[in-house]
Every structure is written in C-alpha cells, then in structure tokens.
PDB file of C-alpha atoms in Angstrom:
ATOM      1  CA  UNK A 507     -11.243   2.993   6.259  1.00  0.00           C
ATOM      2  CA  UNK A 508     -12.857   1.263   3.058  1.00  0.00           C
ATOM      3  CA  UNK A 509     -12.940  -2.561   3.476  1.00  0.00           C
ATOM      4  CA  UNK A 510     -13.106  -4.960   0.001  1.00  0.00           C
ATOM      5  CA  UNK A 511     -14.805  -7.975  -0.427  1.00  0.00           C
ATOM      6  CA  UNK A 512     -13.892 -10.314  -3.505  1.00  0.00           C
ATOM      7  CA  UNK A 513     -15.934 -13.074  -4.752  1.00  0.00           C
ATOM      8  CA  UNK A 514     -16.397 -15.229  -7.533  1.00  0.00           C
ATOM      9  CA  UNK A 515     -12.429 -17.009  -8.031  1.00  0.00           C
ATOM     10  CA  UNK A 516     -11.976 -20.781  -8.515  1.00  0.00           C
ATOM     11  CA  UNK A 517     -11.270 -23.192 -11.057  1.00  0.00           C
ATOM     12  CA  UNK A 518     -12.012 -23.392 -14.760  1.00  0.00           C
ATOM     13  CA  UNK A 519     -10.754 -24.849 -17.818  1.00  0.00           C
ATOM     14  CA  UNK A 520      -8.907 -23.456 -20.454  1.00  0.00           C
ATOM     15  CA  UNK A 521     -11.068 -21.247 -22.785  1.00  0.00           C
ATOM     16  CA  UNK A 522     -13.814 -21.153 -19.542  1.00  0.00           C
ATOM     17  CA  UNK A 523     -15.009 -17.794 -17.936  1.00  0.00           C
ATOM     18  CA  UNK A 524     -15.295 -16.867 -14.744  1.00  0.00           C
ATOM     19  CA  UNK A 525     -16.582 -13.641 -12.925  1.00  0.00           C
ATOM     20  CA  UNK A 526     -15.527 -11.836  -9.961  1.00  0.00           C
ATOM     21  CA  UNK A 527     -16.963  -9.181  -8.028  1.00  0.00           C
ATOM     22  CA  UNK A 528     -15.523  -6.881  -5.535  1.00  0.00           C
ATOM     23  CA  UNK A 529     -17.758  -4.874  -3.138  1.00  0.00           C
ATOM     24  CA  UNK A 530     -16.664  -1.587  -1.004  1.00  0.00           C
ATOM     25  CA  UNK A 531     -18.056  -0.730   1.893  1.00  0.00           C
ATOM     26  CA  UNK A 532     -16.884   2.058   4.394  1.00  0.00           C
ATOM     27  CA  UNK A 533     -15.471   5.592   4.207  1.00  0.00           C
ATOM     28  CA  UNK A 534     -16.005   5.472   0.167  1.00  0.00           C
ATOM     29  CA  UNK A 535     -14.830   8.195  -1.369  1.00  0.00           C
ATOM     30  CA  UNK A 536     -15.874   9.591  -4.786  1.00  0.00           C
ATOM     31  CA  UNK A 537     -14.640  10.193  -7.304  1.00  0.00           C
ATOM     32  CA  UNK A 538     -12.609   7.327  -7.158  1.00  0.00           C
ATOM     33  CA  UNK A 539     -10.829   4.107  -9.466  1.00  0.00           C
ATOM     34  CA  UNK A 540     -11.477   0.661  -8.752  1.00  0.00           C
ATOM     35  CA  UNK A 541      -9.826  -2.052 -10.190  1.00  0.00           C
ATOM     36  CA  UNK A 542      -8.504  -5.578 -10.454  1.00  0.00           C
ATOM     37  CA  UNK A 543      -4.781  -6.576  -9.916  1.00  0.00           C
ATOM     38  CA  UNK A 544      -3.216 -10.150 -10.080  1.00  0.00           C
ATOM     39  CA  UNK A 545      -0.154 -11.881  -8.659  1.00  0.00           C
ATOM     40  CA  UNK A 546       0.959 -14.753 -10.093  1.00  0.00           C
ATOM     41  CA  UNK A 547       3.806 -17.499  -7.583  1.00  0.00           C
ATOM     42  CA  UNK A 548       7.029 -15.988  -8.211  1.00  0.00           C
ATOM     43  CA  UNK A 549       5.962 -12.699  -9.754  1.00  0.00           C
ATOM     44  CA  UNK A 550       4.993  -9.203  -9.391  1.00  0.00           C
ATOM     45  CA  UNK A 551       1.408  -8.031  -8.868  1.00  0.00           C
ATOM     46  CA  UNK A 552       0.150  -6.690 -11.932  1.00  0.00           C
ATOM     47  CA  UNK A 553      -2.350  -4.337 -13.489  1.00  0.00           C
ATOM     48  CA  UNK A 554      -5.310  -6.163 -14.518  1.00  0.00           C
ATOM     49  CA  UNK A 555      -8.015  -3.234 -15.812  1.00  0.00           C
ATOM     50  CA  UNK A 556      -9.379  -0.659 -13.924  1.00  0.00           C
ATOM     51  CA  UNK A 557     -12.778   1.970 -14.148  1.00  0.00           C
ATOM     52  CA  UNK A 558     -12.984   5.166 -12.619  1.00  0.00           C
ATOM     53  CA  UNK A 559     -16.680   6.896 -11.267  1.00  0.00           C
ATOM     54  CA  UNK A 560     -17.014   8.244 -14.834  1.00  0.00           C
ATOM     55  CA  UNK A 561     -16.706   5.112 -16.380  1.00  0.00           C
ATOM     56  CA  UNK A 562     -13.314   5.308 -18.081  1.00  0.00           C
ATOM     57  CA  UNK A 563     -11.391   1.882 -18.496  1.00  0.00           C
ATOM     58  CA  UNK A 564      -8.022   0.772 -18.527  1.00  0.00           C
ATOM     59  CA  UNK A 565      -6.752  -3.041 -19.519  1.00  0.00           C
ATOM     60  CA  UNK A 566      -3.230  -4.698 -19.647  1.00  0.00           C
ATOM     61  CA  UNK A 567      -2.523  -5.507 -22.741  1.00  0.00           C
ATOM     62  CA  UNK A 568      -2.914  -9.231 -21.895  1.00  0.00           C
ATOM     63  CA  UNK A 569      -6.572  -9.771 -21.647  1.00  0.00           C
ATOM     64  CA  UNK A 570      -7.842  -6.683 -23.704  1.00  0.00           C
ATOM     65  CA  UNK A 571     -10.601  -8.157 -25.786  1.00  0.00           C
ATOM     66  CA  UNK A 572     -11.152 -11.318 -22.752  1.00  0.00           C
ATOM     67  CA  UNK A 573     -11.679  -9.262 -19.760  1.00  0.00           C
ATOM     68  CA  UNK A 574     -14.345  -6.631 -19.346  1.00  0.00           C
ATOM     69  CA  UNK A 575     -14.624  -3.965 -16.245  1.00  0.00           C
ATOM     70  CA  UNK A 576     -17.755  -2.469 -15.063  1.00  0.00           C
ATOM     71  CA  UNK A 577     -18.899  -0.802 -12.171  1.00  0.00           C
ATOM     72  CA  UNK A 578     -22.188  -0.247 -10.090  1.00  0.00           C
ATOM     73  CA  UNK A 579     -21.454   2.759  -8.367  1.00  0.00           C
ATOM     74  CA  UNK A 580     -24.849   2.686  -6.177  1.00  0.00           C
ATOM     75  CA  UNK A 581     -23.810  -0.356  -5.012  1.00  0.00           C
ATOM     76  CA  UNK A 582     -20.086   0.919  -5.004  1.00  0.00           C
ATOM     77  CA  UNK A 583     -19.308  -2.633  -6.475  1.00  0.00           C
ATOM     78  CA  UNK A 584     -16.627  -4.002  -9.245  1.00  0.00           C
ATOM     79  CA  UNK A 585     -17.038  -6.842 -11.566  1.00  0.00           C
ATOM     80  CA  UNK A 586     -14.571  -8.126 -13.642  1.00  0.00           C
ATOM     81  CA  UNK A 587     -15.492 -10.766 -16.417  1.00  0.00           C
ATOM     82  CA  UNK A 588     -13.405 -13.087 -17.719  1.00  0.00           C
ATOM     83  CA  UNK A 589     -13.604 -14.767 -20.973  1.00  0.00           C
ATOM     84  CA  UNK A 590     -11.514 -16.834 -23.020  1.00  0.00           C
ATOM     85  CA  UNK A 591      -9.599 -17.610 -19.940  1.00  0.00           C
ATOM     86  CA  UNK A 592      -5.333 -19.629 -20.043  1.00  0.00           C
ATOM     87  CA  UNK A 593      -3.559 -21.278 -18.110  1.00  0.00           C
ATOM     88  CA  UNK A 594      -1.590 -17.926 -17.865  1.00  0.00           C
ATOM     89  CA  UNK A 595      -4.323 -16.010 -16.187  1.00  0.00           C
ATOM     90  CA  UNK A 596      -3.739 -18.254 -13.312  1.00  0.00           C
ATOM     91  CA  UNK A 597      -3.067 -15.692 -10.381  1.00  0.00           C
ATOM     92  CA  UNK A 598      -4.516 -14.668  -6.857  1.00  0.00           C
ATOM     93  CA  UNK A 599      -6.601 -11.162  -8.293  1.00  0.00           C
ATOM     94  CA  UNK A 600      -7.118  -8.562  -5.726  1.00  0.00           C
ATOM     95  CA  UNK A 601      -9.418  -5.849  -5.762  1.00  0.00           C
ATOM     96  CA  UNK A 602      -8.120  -2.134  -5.282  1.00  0.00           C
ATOM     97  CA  UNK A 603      -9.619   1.324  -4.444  1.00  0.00           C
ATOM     98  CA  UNK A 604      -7.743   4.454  -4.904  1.00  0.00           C
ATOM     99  CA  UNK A 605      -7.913   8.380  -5.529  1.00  0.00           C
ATOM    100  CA  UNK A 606      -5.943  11.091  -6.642  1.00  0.00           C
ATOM    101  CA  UNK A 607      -5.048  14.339  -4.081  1.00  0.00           C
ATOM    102  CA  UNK A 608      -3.279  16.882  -6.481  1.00  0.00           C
ATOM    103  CA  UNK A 609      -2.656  14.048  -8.998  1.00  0.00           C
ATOM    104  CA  UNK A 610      -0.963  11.839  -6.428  1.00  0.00           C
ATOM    105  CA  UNK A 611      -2.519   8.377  -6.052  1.00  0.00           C
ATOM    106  CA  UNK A 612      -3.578   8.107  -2.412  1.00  0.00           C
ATOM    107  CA  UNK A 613      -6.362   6.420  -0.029  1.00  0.00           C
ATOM    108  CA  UNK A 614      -4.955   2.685  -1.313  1.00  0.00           C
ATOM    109  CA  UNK A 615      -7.444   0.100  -0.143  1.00  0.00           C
ATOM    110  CA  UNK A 616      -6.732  -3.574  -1.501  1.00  0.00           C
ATOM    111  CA  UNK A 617      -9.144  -6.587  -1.057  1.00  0.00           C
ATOM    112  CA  UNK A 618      -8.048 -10.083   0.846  1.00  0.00           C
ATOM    113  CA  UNK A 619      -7.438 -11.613  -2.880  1.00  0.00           C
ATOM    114  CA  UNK A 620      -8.940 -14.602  -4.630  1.00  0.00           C
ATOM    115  CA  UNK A 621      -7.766 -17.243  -6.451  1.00  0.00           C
ATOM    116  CA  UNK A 622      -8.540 -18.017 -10.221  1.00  0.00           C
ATOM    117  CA  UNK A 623      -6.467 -20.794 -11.170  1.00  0.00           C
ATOM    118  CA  UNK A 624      -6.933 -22.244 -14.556  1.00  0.00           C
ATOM    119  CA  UNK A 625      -6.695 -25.656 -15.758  1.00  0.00           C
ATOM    120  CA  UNK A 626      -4.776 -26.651 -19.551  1.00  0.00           C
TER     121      UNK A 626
END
C-alpha cells in the first residue's frame, strides 16, 4: 500500500499562485509517475501534469506555461506550482501514483484531494 498526503490548497485571487505538495509514503515503488489530477462540481477528473522518476513531464494543455511539476524523489514528494491562477482552475486536485507492468498502468494510489478554489 502507498498512502498520499496533499497539502498546500485554499483560496486565492485571480492571477494569485498557490503551491501544493503531495508526499508518498509506503510500499513506493520505482520507477514510477506521480502526478496531479483535478475535479471540478459537475465534471470529470482531469489530467493536470504529471513527472515520472526520470524527470519527464506532461501538462494539459490548460495550464502549460502556469503550472510547473517537480519532484524530490529522496523525499518521494510532488509539488505542483501554480501561477497565473482563474477562476477556472477552481477544482478539488488529487495527487496520484502509478506504474507500468508490461506497459499497462497499474499500482493506482490517489491522495484524499484538496481544494483550490479561486476567487474572480
């Protein structure tokens, strides 16, 4: 079992910044991706950006040049700054863990969630 720990959501104004932080702690496996999803009321969750052990990133087109991904992997911790933050960005984000068996995404460990909601 991995457990997840996200901190660092609340409440900003429009054009604020925020920064969350996700920490894993258990059976951690390596390599491995860890990433940020969101779920806005009334909608499905969504890719936010994601970094694997080597480093390589992935964004939704949405916040590509706002949000940045980086990774301690001694610490086996996520961050996810936000910049440049709307009122569209408002979502519960959840942290994720994951690996690939034989290029099949398995071992899917998801964090409690936090809330970013922000303000027009």
């Amino acid at each position: 079992q991995v457990q997840l720990v996200e901190s660092g959501g609340g409440l900003v104004q429009a054009g604020g910044s925020l920064r969350l932080s996700c920490a894993a702690s258990g059976n951690i496996f390596s390599p491995n991706t860890m990433g940020w999803y969101r779920q806005a009321p009334g909608k499905q969750r969504e890719l936010v950006a994601t970094i694997t052990t080597g480093g390589v990133t992935n964004y939704a087109d949405s916040v590509k040049g706002r949000f940045a991904i980086s990774k301690d992997n001694a610490k086996n911790t996520v961050y996810l700054q936000m910049n440049s933050l709307k009122p569209e960005d408002t979502a519960v984000y959840y942290c994720n863990i994951y690996r690939r068996l034989l290029g099949v995404r398995a071992n899917d460990y998801w964090g409690q969630g936090t809330q970013v909601t922000v303000s027009s």
